[in-house]
Each structure stands twice: as structure tokens, then as C-alpha cells.
CSV table of C-alpha atoms in Angstrom, one decimal:
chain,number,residue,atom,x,y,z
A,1,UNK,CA,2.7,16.1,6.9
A,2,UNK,CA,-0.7,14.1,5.6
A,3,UNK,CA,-1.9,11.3,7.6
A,4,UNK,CA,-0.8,8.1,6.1
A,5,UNK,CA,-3.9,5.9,5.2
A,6,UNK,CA,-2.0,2.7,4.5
A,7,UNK,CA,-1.1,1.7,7.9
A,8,UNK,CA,-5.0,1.8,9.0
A,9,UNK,CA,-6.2,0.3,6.0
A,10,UNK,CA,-6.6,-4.4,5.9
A,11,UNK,CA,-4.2,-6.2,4.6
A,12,UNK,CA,-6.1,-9.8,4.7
A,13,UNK,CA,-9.4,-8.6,4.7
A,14,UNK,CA,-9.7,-6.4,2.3
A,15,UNK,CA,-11.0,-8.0,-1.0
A,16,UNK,CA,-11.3,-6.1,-3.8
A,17,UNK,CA,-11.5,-7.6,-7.1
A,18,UNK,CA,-11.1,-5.9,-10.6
A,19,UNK,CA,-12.6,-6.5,-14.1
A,20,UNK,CA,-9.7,-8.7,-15.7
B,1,UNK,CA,12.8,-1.4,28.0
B,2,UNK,CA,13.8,-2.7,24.2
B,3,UNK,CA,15.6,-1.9,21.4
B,4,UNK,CA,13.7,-3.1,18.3
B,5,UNK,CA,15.9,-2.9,14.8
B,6,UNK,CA,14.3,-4.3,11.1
B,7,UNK,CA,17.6,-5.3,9.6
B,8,UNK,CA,17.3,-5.5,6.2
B,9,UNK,CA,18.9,-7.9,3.7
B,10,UNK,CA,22.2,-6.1,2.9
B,11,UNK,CA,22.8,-5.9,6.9
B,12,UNK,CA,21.4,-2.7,7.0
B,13,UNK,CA,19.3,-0.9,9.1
B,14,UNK,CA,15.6,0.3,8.1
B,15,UNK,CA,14.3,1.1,11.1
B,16,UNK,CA,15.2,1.6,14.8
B,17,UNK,CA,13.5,2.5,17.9
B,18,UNK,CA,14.5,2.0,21.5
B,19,UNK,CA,10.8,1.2,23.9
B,20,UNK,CA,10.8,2.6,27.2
B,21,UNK,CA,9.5,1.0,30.3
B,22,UNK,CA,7.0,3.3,32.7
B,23,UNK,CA,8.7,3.2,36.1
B,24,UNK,CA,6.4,5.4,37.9
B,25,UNK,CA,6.2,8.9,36.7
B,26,UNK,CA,9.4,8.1,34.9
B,27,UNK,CA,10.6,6.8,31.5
B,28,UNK,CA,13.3,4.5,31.8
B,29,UNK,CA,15.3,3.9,29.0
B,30,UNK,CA,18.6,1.4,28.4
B,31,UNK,CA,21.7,3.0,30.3
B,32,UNK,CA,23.7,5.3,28.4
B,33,UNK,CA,26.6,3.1,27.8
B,34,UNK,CA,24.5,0.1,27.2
B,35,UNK,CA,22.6,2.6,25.0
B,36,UNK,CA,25.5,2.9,22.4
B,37,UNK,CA,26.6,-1.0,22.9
B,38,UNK,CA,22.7,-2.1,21.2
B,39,UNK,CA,23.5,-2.1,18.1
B,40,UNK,CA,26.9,-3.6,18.3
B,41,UNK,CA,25.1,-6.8,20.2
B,42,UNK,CA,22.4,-6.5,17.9
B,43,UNK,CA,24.7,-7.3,15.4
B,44,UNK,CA,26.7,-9.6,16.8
B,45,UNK,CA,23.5,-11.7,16.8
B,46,UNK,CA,23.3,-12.0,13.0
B,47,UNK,CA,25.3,-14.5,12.3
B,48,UNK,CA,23.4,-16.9,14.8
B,49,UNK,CA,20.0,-15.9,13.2
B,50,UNK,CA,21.7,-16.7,9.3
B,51,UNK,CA,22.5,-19.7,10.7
B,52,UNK,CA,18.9,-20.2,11.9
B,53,UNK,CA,17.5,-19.0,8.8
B,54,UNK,CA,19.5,-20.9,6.0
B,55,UNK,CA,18.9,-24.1,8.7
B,56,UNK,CA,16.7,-27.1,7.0
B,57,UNK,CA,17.0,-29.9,10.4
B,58,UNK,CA,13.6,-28.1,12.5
B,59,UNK,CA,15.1,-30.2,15.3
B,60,UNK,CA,18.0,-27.9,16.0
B,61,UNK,CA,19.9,-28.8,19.4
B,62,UNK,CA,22.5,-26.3,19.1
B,63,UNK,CA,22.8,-23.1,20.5
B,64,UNK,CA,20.9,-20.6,23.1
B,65,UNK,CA,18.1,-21.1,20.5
B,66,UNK,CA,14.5,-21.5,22.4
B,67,UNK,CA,11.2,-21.9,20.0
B,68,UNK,CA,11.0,-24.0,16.9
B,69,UNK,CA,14.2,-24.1,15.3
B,70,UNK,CA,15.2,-23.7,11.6
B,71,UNK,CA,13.8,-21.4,9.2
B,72,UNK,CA,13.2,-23.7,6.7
B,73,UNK,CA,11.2,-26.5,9.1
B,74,UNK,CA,7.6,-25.8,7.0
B,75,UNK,CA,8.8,-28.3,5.2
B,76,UNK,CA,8.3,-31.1,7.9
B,77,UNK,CA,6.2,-29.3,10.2
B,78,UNK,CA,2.3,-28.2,9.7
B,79,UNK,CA,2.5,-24.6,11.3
B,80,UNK,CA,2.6,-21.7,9.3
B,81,UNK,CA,4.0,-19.4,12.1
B,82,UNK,CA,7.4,-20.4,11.9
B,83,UNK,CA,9.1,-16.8,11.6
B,84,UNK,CA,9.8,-16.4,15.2
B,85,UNK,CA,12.9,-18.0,15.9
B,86,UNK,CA,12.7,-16.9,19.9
B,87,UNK,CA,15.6,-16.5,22.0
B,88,UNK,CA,18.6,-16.9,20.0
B,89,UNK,CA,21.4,-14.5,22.1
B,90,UNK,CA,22.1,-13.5,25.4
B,91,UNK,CA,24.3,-10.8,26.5
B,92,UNK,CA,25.1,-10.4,30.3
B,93,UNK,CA,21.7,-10.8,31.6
B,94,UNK,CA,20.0,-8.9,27.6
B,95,UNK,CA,18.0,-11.2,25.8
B,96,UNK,CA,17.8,-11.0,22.1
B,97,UNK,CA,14.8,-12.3,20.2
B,98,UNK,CA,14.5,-13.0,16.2
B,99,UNK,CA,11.8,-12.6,14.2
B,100,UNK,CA,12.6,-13.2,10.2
B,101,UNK,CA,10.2,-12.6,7.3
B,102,UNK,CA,9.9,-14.5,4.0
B,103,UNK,CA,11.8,-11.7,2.0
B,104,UNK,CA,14.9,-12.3,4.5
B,105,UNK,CA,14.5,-9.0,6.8
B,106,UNK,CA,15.7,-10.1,10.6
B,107,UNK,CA,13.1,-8.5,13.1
B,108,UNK,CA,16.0,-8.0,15.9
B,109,UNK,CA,15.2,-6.9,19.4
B,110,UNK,CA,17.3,-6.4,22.7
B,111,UNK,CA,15.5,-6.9,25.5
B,112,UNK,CA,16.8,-5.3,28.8
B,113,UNK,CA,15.4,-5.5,32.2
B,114,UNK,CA,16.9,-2.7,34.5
B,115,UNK,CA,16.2,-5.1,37.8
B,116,UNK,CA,17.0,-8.3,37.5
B,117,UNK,CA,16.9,-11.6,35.0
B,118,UNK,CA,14.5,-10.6,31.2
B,119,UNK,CA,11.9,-12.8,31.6
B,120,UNK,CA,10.6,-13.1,28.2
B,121,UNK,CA,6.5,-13.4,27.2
B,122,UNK,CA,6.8,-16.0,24.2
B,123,UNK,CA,3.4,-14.9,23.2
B,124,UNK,CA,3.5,-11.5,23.3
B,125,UNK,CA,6.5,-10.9,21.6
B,126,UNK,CA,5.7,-13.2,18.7
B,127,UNK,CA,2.5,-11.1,18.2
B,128,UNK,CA,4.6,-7.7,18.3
B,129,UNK,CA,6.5,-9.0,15.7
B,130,UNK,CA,3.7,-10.6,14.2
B,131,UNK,CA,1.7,-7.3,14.4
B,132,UNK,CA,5.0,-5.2,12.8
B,133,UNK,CA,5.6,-7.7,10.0
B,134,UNK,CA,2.2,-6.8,9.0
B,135,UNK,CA,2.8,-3.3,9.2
B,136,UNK,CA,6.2,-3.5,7.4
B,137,UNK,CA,4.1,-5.5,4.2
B,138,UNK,CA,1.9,-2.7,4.2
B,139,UNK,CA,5.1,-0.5,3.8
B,140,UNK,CA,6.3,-2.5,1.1
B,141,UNK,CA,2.8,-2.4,-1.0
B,142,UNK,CA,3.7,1.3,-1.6
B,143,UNK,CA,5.0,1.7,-4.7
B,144,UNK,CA,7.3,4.7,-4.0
B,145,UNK,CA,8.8,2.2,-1.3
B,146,UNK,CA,12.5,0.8,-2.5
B,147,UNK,CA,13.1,-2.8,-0.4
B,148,UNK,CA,16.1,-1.7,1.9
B,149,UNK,CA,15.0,1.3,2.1
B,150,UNK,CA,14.6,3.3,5.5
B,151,UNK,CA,11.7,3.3,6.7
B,152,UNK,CA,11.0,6.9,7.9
B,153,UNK,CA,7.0,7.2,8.0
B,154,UNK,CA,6.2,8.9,11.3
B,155,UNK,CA,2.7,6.9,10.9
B,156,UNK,CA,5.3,3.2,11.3
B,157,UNK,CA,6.7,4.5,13.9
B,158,UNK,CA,3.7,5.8,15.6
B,159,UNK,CA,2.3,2.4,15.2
B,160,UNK,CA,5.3,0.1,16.4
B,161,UNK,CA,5.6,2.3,19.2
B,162,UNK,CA,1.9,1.8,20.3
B,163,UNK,CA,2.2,-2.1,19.5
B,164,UNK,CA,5.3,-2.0,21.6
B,165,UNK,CA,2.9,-0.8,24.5
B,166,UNK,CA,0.4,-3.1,23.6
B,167,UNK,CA,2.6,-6.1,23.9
B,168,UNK,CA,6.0,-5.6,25.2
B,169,UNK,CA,5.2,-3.2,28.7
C,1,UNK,CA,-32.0,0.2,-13.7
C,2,UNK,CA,-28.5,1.7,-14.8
C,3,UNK,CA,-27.5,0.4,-11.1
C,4,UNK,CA,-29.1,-2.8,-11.7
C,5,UNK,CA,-27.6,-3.2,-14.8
C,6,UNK,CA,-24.3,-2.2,-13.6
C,7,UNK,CA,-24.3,-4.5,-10.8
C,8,UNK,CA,-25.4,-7.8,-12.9
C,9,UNK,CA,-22.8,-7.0,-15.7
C,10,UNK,CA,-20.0,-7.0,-13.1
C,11,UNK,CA,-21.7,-10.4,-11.0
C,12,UNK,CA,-22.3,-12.3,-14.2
C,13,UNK,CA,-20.3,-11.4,-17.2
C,14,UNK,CA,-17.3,-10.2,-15.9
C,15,UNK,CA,-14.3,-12.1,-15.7
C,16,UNK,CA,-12.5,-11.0,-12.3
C,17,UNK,CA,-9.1,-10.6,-11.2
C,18,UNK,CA,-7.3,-9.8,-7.8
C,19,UNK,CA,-7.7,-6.1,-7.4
C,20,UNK,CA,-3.7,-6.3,-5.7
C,21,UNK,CA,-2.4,-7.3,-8.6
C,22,UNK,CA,-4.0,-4.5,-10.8
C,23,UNK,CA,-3.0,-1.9,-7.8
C,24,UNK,CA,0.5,-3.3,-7.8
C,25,UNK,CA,0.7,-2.9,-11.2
C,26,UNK,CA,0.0,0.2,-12.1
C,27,UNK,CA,1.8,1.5,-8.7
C,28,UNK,CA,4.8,-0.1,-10.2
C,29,UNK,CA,3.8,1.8,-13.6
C,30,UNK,CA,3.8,5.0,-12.2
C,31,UNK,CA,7.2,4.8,-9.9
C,32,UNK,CA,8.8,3.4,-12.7
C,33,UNK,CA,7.3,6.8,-14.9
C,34,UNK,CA,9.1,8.6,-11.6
C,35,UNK,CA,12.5,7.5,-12.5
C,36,UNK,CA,12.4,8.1,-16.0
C,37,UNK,CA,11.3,11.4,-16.4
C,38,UNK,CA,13.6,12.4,-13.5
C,39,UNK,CA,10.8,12.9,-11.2
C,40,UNK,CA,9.7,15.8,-13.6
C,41,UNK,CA,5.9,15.2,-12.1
C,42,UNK,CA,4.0,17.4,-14.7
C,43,UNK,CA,5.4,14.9,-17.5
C,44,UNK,CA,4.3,12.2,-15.5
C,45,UNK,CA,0.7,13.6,-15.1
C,46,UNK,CA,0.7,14.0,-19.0
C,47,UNK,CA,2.0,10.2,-19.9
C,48,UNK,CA,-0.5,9.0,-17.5
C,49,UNK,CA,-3.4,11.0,-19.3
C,50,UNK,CA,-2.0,10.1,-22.3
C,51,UNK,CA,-2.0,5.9,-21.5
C,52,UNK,CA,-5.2,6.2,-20.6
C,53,UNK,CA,-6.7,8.3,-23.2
C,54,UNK,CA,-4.8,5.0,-25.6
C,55,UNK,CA,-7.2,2.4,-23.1
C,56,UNK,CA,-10.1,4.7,-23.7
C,57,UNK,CA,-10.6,5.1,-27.0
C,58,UNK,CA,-10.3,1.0,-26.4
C,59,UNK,CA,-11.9,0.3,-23.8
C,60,UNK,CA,-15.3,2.0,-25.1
C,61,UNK,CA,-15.5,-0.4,-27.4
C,62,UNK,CA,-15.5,-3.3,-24.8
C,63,UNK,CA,-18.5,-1.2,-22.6
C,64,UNK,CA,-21.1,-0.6,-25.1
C,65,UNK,CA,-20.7,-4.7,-26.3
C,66,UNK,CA,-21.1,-5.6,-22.9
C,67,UNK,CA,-23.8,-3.0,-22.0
C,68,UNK,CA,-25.4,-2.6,-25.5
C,69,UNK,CA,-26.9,1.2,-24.2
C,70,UNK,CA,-28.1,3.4,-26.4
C,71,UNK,CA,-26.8,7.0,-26.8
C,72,UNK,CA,-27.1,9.2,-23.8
C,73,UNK,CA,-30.1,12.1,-24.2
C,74,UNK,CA,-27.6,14.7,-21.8
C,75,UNK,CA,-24.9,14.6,-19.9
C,76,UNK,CA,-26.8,14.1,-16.7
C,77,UNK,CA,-27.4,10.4,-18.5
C,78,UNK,CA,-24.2,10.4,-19.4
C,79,UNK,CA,-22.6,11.0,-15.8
C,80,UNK,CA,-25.2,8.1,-14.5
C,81,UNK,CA,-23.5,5.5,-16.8
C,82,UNK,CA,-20.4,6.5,-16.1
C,83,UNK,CA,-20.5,5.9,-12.4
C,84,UNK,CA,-23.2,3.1,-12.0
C,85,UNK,CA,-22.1,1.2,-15.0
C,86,UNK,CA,-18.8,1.9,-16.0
C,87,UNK,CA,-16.9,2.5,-13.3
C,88,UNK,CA,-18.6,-0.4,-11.9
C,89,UNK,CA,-17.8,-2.9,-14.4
C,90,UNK,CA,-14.0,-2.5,-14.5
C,91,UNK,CA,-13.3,-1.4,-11.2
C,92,UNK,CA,-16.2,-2.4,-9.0
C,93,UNK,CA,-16.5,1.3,-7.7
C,94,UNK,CA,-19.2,3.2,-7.6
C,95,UNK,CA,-18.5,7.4,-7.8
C,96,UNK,CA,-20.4,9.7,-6.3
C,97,UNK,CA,-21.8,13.0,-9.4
C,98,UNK,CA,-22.2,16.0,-7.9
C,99,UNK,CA,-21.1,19.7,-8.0
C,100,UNK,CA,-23.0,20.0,-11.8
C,101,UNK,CA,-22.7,23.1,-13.2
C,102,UNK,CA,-25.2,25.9,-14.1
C,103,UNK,CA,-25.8,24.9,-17.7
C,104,UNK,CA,-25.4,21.1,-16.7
C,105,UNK,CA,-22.6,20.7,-18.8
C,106,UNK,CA,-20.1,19.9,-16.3
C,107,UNK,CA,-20.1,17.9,-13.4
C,108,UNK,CA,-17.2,15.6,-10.8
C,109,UNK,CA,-17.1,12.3,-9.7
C,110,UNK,CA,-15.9,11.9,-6.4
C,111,UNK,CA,-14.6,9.0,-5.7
C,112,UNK,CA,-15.2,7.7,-2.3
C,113,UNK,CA,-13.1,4.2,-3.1
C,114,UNK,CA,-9.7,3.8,-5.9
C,115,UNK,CA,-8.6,0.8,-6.1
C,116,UNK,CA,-5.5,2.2,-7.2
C,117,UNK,CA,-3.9,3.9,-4.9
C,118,UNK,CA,-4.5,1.4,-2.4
C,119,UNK,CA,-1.7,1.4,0.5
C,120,UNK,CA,0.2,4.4,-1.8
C,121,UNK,CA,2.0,7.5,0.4
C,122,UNK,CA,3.3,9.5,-2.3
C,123,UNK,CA,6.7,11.0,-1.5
C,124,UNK,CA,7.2,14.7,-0.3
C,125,UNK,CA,8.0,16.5,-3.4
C,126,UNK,CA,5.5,14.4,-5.1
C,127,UNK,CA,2.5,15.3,-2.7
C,128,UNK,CA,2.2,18.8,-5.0
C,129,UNK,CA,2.5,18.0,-8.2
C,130,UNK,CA,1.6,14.3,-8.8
C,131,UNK,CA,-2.0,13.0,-9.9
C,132,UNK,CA,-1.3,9.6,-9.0
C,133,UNK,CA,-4.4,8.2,-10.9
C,134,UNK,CA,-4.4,10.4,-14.0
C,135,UNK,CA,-5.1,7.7,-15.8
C,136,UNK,CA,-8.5,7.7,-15.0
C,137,UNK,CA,-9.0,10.8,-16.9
C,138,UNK,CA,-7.4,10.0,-20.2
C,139,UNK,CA,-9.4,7.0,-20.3
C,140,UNK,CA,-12.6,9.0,-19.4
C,141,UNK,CA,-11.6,11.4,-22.2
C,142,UNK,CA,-10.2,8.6,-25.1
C,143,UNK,CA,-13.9,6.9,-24.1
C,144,UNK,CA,-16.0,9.9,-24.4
C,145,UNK,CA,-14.0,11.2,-27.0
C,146,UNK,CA,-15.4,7.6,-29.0
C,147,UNK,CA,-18.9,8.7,-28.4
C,148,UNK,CA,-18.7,12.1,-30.0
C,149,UNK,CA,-18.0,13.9,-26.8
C,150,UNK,CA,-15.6,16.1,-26.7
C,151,UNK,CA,-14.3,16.8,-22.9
C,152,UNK,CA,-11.9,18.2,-21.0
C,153,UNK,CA,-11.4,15.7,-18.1
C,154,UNK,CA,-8.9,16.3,-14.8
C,155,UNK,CA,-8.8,15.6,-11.1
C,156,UNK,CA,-9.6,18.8,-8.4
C,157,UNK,CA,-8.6,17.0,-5.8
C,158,UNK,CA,-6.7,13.5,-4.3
C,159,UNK,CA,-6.6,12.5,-0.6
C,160,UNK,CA,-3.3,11.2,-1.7
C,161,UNK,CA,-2.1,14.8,-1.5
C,162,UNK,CA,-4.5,15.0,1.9
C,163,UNK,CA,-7.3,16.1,0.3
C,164,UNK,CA,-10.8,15.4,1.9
C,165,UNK,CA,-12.0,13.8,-1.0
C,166,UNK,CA,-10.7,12.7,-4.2
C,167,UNK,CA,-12.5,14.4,-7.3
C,168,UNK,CA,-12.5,14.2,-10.8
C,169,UNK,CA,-14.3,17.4,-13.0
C,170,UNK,CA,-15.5,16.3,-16.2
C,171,UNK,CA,-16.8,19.5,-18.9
C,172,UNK,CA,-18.2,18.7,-22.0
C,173,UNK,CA,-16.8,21.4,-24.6
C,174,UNK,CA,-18.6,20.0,-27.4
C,175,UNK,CA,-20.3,17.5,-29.6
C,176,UNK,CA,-18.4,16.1,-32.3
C,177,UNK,CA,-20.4,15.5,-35.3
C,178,UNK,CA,-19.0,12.5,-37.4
C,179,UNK,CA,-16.9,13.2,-40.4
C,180,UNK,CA,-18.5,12.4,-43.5
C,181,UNK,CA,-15.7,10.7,-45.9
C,182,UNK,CA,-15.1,12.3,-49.3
């Protein structure tokens, strides 16, 4: 099984923004 | 000890987990009869948390309801927490608490006590539930993820469990 | 200064969007490739590679107006704008180059942040055979490809499939010399 990453990762602080 | 169910918005289950209680060096779990009998009573609770849900009057008098009332109530009322709906059955001494998200899935959770009356933390359980919602969006931001779909990721249930133990024991 | 650059193009003249949306997208893009090549992975790999070699051979166009940089002298110049500038521009990501080979014409990108496979488990019989962000290297390949560089571009490794790191190999095969038109 591979560790899930997902659960550990922010949901409201993670801001991440992308070149429209 | 509780049995927690995510219900999802065909009446089916997605995921289901029954929290133990540490009674000393021991584990204790629901009976066994009362074991098999959860998710009957769990479902014999929807129709009371529909009602709830699809409810626009926030001052609802009816009911074993306990909390904030209706669903819908953000449309008179300031809050933003207004998914817990509390208490909303009782089954011979079992409490069962609601918790509903904005997609429709019913947070559903029997809670037993193997000594007496369930006395119920308000507070804690809304922040269990509070705590798994979050968890279950993080579910759904997977794009491999089908909504209704069971939920089978040993890393949820890992994590529910240890909220459970956080906030429920 | 290719940092500096990088970082003033993407604060100044770069008009932003919510990275969820973008990861949303495109994880919708590839589940939906799932189901209609019958979860036949390897075909999903190639129409990845080949959507983003279609961006790339775009998208180039888009970097060197923004950037205006001249032509790279090698490919260790080459592997510098690629992660300070233009990985930085569109996706605000900065990969690591390292592992260059003996004749410095090959090198990976390893990619400590991907924007998109934010909150993605990939399913059990897709952990082996799926490059979830394959896109990357068509568009890494279309791009160079624009510039006269001809490259073979694919990924060694995805922590998606629990893999320490995720790493992308890029090899330069040739320089393509313009053709002349009759």
C-alpha cells in the first residue's frame, strides 16, 4: 500500500495559485 | 462506544466504523445483538434528519431535535456552522447525532453508553464531525473518487478512528 | 537573475488563477481519459504526452513574449530557464536540476511541489502504469521542440506511485537546424 498524502495535506490553507 | 456511518445520498453507505471505549485493559465494544441492530436504528433515523434537512423554519419545535434546527436556517441566521443538527433520535437509552454536509451526505452516529444514560459533549462531537467532513472533502478532491462511492482508504479510516479518540473517548 | 526574472514575471505580469481549479481540472481530464480508453493506462500516458506536446509547441510562444530571452548557449542554460523561469511562470514551482549526465546532455527535474496532483491517490491497478502528470512532458517536449531542440522527455519517478521523489529526465538528442524553404 503507499501512504496517502492527501489526508495530511491543508485544505484551507493551502494557497496555491496558477498562471491563468 | 459509537457507531459512526457517512450515508450517502442514494441511502447508501460509504463508510462505517464502530469506536470502542477503553474500559481498563479492555475494549468495549456495542453488545452483540445491539451490534447487528446499529444500522437498522441508524436508518430508521433518516427520515427525521430529511425532514431536518429539507426544513426552511430555523425555529423548529418539533421532535427530539436538540441544536439549531433546520438545515436551511442560514438564510435567517448569521452562523455558518449550521450542519450539525445534534440530537435528533433516541433509541432505549442510544442517542443518535446528525451531522449533514452541503452535497447532502448525513454524518450518522449511534452513541451507546454500556452504564447508564449517553450524555452527549455538544462540542466535541460537532468538531468530530467537523474534523471528518474535512476529511471526507479531501476524499472527494481526488479525482479517481466517484461521489457515492465507498470510501475504503485505510489512511480515512486511520484518521476518523484517531479523531474519534481525540473527541469522542 | 533568471530567478529574479522568474519571480517578477509571475508577481507582476501574470494574470493568476486559483490553483484548485486548474488541479481539478485536469484531475477530471485524466479520470475521464481513464474511462475512455478502458483503463488501458499506457494509452493514457501517450494522450497525455500528446495534449501537452499540442500546449507546448503553444505555450513557447507565450514564454519567450513574456520573457524576451535570448537563445540558450547549452543545455545547462537551458535547464536554468526551464525551472527558474518557466516552470515558475505558469505554475509558480520551482524544480530542482540535477542528476546531469556525463556529456551534459541530459539532466531531471525533480519536482519537489505539482500542483497537479494535489489531494490525487491513484487507484491500485493504476499505481504501475499511470504517469499522472504526463503532461508535463509533452509540453516540455512540443516547447523545446519550438526552439530547435530535439528531446526525448519522460518521468523516472512519481510519489504518486510512492516514489521518494517525483522526477522528470529530459535528453537532448539533437539540434534541429531550420528548414530552408525551396
Amino acid at each position: 500500500l503507499v501512504p496517502s498524502r492527501m489526508y495530511s495535506e491543508p485544505l484551507i490553507f493551502k494557497k496555491h495559485e496558477v498562471s491563468l | 462506544p459509537q457507531y459512526f456511518v457517512i450515508i450517502g445520498s442514494k441511502d447508501n453507505p460509504v463508510y462505517e466504523a464502530e469506536f470502542t471505549t477503553q474500559q481498563g485493559q479492555l475494549q468495549q465494544g456495542f453488545p452483540q445483538n445491539l451490534k447487528e441492530l446499529n444500522p437498522f436504528i441508524l436508518h430508521a433515523s433518516l427520515d427525521i434528519i430529511e425532514d431536518l434537512q429539507w426544513k426552511i423554519n430555523p425555529n423548529s419545535q418539533s421532535g427530539n431535535v436538540s441544536g439549531s434546527g433546520g438545515f436551511l436556517r442560514s438564510r435567517n441566521v448569521a452562523n455558518t456552522d449550521n450542519c450539525y443538527l445534534g440530537k435528533v433520535d433516541y433509541f432505549y437509552g442510544l442517542v443518535i447525532t446528525a451531522y449533514l454536509t452541503y452535497s447532502g451526505m448525513k454524518l450518522v452516529m449511534v452513541h451507546g453508553n454500556l452504564t447508564g444514560d449517553v450524555q452527549i459533549d455538544d462540542n466535541a462531537v460537532k468538531a468530530f464531525y467537523q474534523e471528518v467532513h474535512e476529511l471526507y472533502i479531501k476524499t472527494l478532491m481526488n479525482p479517481f473518487y466517484q461521489i457515492n462511492d465507498p470510501i475504503t482508504s485505510p489512511a480515512f479510516d486511520s484518521r476518523v478512528r484517531a479523531l474519534a479518540r481525540k473527541y469522542l473517548n | 537573475s533568471l530567478r529574479l526574472a522568474g519571480e517578477d514575471i509571475w508577481k507582476n505580469k501574470t494574470e493568476k488563477v486559483n490553483g484548485e481549479l486548474f488541479t481539478l481540472m485536469y484531475g477530471s481530464i485524466v479520470s475521464q481519459l481513464c474511462r475512455d480508453y478502458q483503463r488501458c493506462f499506457p494509452k493514457v500516458n501517450d494522450q497525455l504526452y500528446t495534449m501537452g506536446y499540442n500546449i507546448g509547441v503553444r505555450l513557447i510562444e507565450d514564454f519567450l513574449a513574456r520573457t524576451a530571452l535570448p537563445r540558450c548557449e547549452n543545455m545547462i542554460r537551458t535547464s536554468e530557464v526551464i525551472s527558474k523561469c518557466a516552470f515558475k511562470i505558469f505554475l509558480n514551482i520551482t524544480p530542482q536540476v540535477s542528476n546531469w549526465s556525463t556529456d551534459k546532455n541530459a539532466f531531471s527535474l525533480v519536482l519537489v511541489e505539482n500542483p497537479l496532483s494535489d489531494f490525487v491517490e491513484l487507484p491500485m491497478d493504476a499505481m504501475k502504469q499511470l504517469w499522472y502528470s504526463n503532461v508535463l512532458c509533452g509540453v516540455l517536449k512540443g516547447a523545446l521542440e519550438m526552439v530547435q531542440l530535439d528531446c526525448d522527455v519522460w518521468f523516472i519517478s512519481d510519489v504518486l506511485k510512492g516514489d521518494p521523489q517525483t522526477e522528470i529526465r529530459v535528453k537532448l538528442n539533437r539540434v534541429l537546424k531550420d528548414e530552408i524553404p525551396i
